[in-house]
mmCIF file of C-alpha atoms and ligand atoms in Angstrom:
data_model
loop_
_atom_site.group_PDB
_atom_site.id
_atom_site.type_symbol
_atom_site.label_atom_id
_atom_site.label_comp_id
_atom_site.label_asym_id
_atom_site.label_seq_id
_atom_site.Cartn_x
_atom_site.Cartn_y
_atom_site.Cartn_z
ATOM 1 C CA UNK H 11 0.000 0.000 0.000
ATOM 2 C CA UNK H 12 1.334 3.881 -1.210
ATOM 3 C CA UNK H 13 1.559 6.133 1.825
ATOM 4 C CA UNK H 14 0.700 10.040 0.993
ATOM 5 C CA UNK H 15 0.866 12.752 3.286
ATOM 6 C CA UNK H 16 -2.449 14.593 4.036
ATOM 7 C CA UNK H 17 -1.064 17.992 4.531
ATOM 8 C CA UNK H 18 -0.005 21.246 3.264
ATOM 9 C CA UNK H 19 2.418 21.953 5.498
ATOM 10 C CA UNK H 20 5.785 22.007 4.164
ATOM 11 C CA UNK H 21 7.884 21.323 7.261
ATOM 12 C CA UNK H 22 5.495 18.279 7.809
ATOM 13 C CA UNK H 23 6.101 17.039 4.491
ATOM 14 C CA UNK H 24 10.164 17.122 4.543
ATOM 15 C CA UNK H 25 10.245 15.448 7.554
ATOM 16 C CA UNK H 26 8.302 12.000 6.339
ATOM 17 C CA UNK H 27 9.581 12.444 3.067
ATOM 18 C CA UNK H 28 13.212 11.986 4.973
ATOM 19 C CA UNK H 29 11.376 8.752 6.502
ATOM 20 C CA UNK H 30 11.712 6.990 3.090
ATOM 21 C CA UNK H 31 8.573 5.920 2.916
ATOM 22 C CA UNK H 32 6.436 8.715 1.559
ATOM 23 C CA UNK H 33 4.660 8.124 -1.815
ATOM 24 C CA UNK H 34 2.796 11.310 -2.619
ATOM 25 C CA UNK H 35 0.716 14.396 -1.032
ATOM 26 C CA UNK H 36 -3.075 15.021 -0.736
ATOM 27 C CA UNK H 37 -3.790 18.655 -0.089
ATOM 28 C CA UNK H 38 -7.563 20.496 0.073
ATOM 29 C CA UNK H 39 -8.778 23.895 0.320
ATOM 30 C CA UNK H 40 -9.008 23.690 4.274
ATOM 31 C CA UNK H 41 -5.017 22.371 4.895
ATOM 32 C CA UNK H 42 -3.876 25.124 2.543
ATOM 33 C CA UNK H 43 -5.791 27.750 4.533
ATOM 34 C CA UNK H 44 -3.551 26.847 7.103
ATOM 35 C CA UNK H 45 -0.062 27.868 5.378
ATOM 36 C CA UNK H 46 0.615 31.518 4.609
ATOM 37 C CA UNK H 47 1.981 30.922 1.457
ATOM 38 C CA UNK H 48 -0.303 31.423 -2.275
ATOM 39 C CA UNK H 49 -1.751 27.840 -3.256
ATOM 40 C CA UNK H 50 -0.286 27.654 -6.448
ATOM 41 C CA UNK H 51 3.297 28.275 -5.180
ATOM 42 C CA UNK H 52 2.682 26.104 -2.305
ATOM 43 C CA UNK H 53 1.890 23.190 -4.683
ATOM 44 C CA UNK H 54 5.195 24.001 -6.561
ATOM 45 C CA UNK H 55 6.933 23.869 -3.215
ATOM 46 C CA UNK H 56 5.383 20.769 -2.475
ATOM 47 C CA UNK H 57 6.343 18.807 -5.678
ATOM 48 C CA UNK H 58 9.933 20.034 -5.678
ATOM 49 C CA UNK H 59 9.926 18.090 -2.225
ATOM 50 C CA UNK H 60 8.006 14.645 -2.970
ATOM 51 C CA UNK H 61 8.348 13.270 -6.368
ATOM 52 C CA UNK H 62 4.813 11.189 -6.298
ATOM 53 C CA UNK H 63 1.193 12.231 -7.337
ATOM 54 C CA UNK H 64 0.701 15.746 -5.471
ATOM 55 C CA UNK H 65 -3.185 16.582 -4.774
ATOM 56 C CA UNK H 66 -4.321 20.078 -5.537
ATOM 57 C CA UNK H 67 -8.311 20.694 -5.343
ATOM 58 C CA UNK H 68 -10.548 23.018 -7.850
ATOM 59 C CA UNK H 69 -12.313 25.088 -6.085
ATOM 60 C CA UNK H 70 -15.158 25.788 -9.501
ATOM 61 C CA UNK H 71 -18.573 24.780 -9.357
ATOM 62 C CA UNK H 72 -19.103 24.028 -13.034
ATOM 63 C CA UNK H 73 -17.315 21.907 -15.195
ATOM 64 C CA UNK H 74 -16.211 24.016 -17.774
ATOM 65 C CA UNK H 75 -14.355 25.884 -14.755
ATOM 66 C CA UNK H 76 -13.111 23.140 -13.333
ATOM 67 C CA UNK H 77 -11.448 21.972 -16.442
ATOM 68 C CA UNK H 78 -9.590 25.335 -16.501
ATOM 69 C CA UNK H 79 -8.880 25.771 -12.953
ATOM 70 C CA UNK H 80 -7.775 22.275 -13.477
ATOM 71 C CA UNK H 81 -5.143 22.829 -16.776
ATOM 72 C CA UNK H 82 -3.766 25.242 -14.734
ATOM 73 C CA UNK H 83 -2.508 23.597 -11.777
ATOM 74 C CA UNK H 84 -1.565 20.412 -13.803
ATOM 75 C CA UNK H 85 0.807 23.000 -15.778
ATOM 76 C CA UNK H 86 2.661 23.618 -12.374
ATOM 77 C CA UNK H 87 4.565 19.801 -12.557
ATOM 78 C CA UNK H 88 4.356 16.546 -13.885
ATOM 79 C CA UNK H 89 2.845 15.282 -10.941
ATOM 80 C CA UNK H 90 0.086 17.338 -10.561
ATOM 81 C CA UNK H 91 -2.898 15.353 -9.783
ATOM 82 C CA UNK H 92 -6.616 17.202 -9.566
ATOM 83 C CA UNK H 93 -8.691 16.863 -6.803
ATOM 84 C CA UNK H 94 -12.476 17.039 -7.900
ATOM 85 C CA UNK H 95 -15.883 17.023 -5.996
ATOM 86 C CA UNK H 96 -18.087 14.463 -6.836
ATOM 87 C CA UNK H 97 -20.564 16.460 -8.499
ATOM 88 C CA UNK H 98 -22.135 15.854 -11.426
ATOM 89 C CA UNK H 99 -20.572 18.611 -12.771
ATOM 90 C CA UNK H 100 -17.299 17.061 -11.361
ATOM 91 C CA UNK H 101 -17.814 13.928 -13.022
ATOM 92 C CA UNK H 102 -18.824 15.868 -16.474
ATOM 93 C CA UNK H 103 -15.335 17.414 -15.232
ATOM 94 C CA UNK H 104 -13.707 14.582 -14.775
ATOM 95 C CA UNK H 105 -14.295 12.568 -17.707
ATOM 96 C CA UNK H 106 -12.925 15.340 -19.832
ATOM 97 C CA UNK H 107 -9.985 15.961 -17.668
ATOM 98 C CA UNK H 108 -8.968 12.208 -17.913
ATOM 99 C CA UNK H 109 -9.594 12.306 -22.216
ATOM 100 C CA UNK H 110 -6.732 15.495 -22.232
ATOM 101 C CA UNK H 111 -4.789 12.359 -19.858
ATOM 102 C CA UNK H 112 -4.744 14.864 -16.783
ATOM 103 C CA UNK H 113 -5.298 12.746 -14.015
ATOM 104 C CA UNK H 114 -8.174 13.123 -11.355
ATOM 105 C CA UNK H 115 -8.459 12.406 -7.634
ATOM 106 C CA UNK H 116 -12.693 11.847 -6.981
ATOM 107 C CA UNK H 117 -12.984 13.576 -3.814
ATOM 108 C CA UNK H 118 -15.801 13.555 -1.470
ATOM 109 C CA UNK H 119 -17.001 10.382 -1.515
ATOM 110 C CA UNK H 120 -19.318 8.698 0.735
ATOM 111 C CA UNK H 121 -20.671 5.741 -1.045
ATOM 112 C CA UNK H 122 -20.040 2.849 -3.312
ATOM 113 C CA UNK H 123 -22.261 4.073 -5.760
ATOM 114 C CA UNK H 124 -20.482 7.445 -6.158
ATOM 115 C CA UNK H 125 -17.343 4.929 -6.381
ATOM 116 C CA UNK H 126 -18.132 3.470 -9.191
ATOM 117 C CA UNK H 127 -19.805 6.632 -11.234
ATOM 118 C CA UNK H 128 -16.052 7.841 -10.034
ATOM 119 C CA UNK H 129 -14.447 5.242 -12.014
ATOM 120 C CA UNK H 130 -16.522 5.125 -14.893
ATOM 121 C CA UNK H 131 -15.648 9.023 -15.784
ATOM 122 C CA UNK H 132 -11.919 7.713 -15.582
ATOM 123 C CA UNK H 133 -11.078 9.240 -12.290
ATOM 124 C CA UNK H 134 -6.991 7.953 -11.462
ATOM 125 C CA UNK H 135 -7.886 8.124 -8.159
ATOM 126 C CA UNK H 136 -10.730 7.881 -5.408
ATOM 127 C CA UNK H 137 -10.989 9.335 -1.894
ATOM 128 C CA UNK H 138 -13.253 8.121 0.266
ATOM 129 C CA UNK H 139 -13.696 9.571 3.849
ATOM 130 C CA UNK H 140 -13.782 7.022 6.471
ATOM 131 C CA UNK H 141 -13.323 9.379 9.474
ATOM 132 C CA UNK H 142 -16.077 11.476 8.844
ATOM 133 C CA UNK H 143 -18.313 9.040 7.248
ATOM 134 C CA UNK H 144 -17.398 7.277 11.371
ATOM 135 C CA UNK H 145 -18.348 10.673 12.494
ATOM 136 C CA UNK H 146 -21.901 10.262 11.313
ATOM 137 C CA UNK H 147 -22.778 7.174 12.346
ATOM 138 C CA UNK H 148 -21.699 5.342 9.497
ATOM 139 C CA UNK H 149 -19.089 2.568 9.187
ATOM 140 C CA UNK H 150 -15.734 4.385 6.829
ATOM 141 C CA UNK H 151 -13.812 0.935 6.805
ATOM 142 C CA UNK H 152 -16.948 -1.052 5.551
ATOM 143 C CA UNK H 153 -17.507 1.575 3.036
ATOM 144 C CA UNK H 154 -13.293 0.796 1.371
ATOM 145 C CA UNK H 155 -14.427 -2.712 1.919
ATOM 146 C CA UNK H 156 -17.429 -2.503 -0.563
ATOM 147 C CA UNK H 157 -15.711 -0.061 -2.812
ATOM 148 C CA UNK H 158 -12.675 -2.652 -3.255
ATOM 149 C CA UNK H 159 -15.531 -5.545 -4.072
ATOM 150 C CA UNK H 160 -16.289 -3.579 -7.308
ATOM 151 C CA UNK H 161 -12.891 -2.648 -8.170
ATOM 152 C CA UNK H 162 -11.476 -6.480 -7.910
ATOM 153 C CA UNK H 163 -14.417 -7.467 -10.297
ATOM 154 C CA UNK H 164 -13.790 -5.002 -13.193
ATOM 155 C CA UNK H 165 -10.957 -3.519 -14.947
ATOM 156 C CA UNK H 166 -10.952 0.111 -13.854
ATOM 157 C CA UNK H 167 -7.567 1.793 -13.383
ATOM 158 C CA UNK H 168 -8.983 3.497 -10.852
ATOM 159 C CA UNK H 169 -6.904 3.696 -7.237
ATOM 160 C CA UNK H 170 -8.464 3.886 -4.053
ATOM 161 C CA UNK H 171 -7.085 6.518 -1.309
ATOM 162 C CA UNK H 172 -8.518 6.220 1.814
ATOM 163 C CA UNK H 173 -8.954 9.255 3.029
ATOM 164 C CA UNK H 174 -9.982 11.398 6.272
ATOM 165 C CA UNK H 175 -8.021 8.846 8.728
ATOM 166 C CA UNK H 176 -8.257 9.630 12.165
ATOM 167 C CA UNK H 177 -6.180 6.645 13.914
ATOM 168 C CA UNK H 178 -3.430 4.030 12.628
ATOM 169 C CA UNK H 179 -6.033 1.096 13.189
ATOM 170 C CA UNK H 180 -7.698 2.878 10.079
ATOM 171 C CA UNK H 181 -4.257 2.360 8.185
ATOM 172 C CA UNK H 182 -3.835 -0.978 8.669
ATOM 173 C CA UNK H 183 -7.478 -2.018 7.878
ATOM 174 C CA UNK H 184 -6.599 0.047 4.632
ATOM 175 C CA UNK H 185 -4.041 -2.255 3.845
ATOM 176 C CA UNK H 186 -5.517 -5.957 4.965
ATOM 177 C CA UNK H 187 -8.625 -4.472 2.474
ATOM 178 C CA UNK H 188 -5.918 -4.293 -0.313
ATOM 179 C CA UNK H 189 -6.687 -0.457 -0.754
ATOM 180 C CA UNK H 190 -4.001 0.966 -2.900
ATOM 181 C CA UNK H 191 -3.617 3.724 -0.874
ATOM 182 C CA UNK H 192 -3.803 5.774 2.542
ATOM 183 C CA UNK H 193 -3.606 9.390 3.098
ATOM 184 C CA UNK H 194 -2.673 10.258 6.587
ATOM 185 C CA UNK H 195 -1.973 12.782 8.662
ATOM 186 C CA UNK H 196 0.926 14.063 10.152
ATOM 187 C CA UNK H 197 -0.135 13.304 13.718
ATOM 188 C CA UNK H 198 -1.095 9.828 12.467
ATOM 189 C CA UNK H 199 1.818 9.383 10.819
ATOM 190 C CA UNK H 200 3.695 9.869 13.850
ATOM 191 C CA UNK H 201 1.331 7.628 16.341
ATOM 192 C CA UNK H 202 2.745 4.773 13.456
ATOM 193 C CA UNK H 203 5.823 5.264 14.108
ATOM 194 C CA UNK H 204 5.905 5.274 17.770
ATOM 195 C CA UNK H 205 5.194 2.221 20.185
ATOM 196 C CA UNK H 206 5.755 2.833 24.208
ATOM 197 C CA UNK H 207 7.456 -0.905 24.144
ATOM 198 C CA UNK H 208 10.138 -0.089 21.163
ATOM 199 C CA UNK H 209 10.958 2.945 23.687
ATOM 200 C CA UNK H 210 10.905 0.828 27.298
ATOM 201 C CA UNK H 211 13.006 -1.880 24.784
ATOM 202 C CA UNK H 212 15.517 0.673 23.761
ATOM 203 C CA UNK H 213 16.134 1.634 26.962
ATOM 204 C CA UNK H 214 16.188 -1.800 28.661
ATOM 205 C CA UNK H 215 19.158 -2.547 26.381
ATOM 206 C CA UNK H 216 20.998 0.529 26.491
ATOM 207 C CA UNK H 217 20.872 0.277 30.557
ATOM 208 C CA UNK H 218 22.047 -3.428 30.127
ATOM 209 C CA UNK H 219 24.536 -2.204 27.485
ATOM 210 C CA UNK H 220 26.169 0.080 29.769
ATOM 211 C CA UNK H 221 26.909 -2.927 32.051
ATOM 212 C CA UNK H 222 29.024 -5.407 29.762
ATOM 213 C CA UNK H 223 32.587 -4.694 30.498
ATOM 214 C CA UNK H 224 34.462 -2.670 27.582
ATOM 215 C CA UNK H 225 37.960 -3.468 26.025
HETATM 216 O O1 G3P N 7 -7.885 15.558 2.535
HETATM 217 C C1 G3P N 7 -9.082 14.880 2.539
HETATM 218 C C2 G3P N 7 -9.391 14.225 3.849
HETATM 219 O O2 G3P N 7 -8.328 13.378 4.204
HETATM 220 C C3 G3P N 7 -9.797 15.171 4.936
HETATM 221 O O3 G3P N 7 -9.734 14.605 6.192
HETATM 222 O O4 G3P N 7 -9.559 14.910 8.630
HETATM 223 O O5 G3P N 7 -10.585 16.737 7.261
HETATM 224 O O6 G3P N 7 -11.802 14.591 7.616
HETATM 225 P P1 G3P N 7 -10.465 15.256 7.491
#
């Protein structure tokens, strides 16, 4: 499974890049509005750091906006990759987007059924929130389950990024579900990493360490 970032930040984003395990970048409008920096800079920024798909939202309502707002960014770099509401004007969006081969990131999506619309307009990519589909009652992880059920039974090039992950038990349900992807956050990222019993093990072995005698 490809790890992205879910962030706009980019202190956040040279530090797990330096980790060696970082695939690619999701930003949207409400990350950005965190940095003081002009989004279309800041996505520059970003993809001279991580050389993977980088995320960058439309902000249009209509399609024929979208696919200019759209051209735009992907002019920035290579790696570019459009975030687009699913709307139907996003999927009129999309499906034109992905005929010019720009490559789309579905965002916003709540249900299998919007998956697979998704993937027939020839999104690249899907994101579907399982922390705040959790946050309403609903089940996020069942929701990538059922989404993956229809991508293993057709051909669609289409990769899932599970999106809006709140823990690391999210993560690794991504991954035993075969997603393709997980988008996480920084703070995420770093509960990953991190185990109290690695630490108290480290330090059980450096105290016993200090006790063998030395040449
Ligand atoms: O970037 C899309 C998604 O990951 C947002 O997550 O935490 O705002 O629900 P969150």
């Amino acid at each position: 499974m490809k790890i992205f970032i879910d962030t706009a930040n980019l202190d956040k984003i040279r530090e797990v890049n330096s980790w060696g395990i970082l695939d690619g970048v999701t930003t949207n409008p409400s990350l950005v509005a965190k940095e003081n920096t002009d989004f279309e800079t800041l996505v520059g920024e970003i993809c001279g750091i991580v050389d993977g798909p980088i995320s960058a939202e439309v902000m249009s309502v209509t399609a024929p906006e979208m696919v200019a707002e759209a051209r735009k960014l992907a002019a920035i770099n290579k790696n570019v990759v459009i975030k687009v509401p699913m709307t139907e004007e996003g999927l009129k969006a999309t499906k034109a987007l992905a005929d010019e081969g720009i490559r789309v990131n579905m965002t916003l999506v709540f249900s299998a059924a919007q998956a697979l619309l998704a993937c027939k307009a020839g999104a690249r990519y899907i994101s579907p929130f399982v922390g705040r589909f959790d946050d309403v009652g609903e089940d996020g992880m069942r929701l990538i389950s059922e989404i993956m059920d229809i991508l293993d039974s057709y051909d669609f090039e289409t990769e899932v990024i599970v999106a809006s992950i709140r823990h690391p038990i999210h993560v690794t349900q991504a991954a035993r579900m075969g997603a393709h992807i997980a988008t996480i956050p920084y703070d995420v990222l770093k509960k990953m990493f991190n185990h109290p019993l690695t630490d108290i093990g480290i330090k059980r072995f450096q105290d016993d360490w200090a006790k063998v005698p030395k040449k």
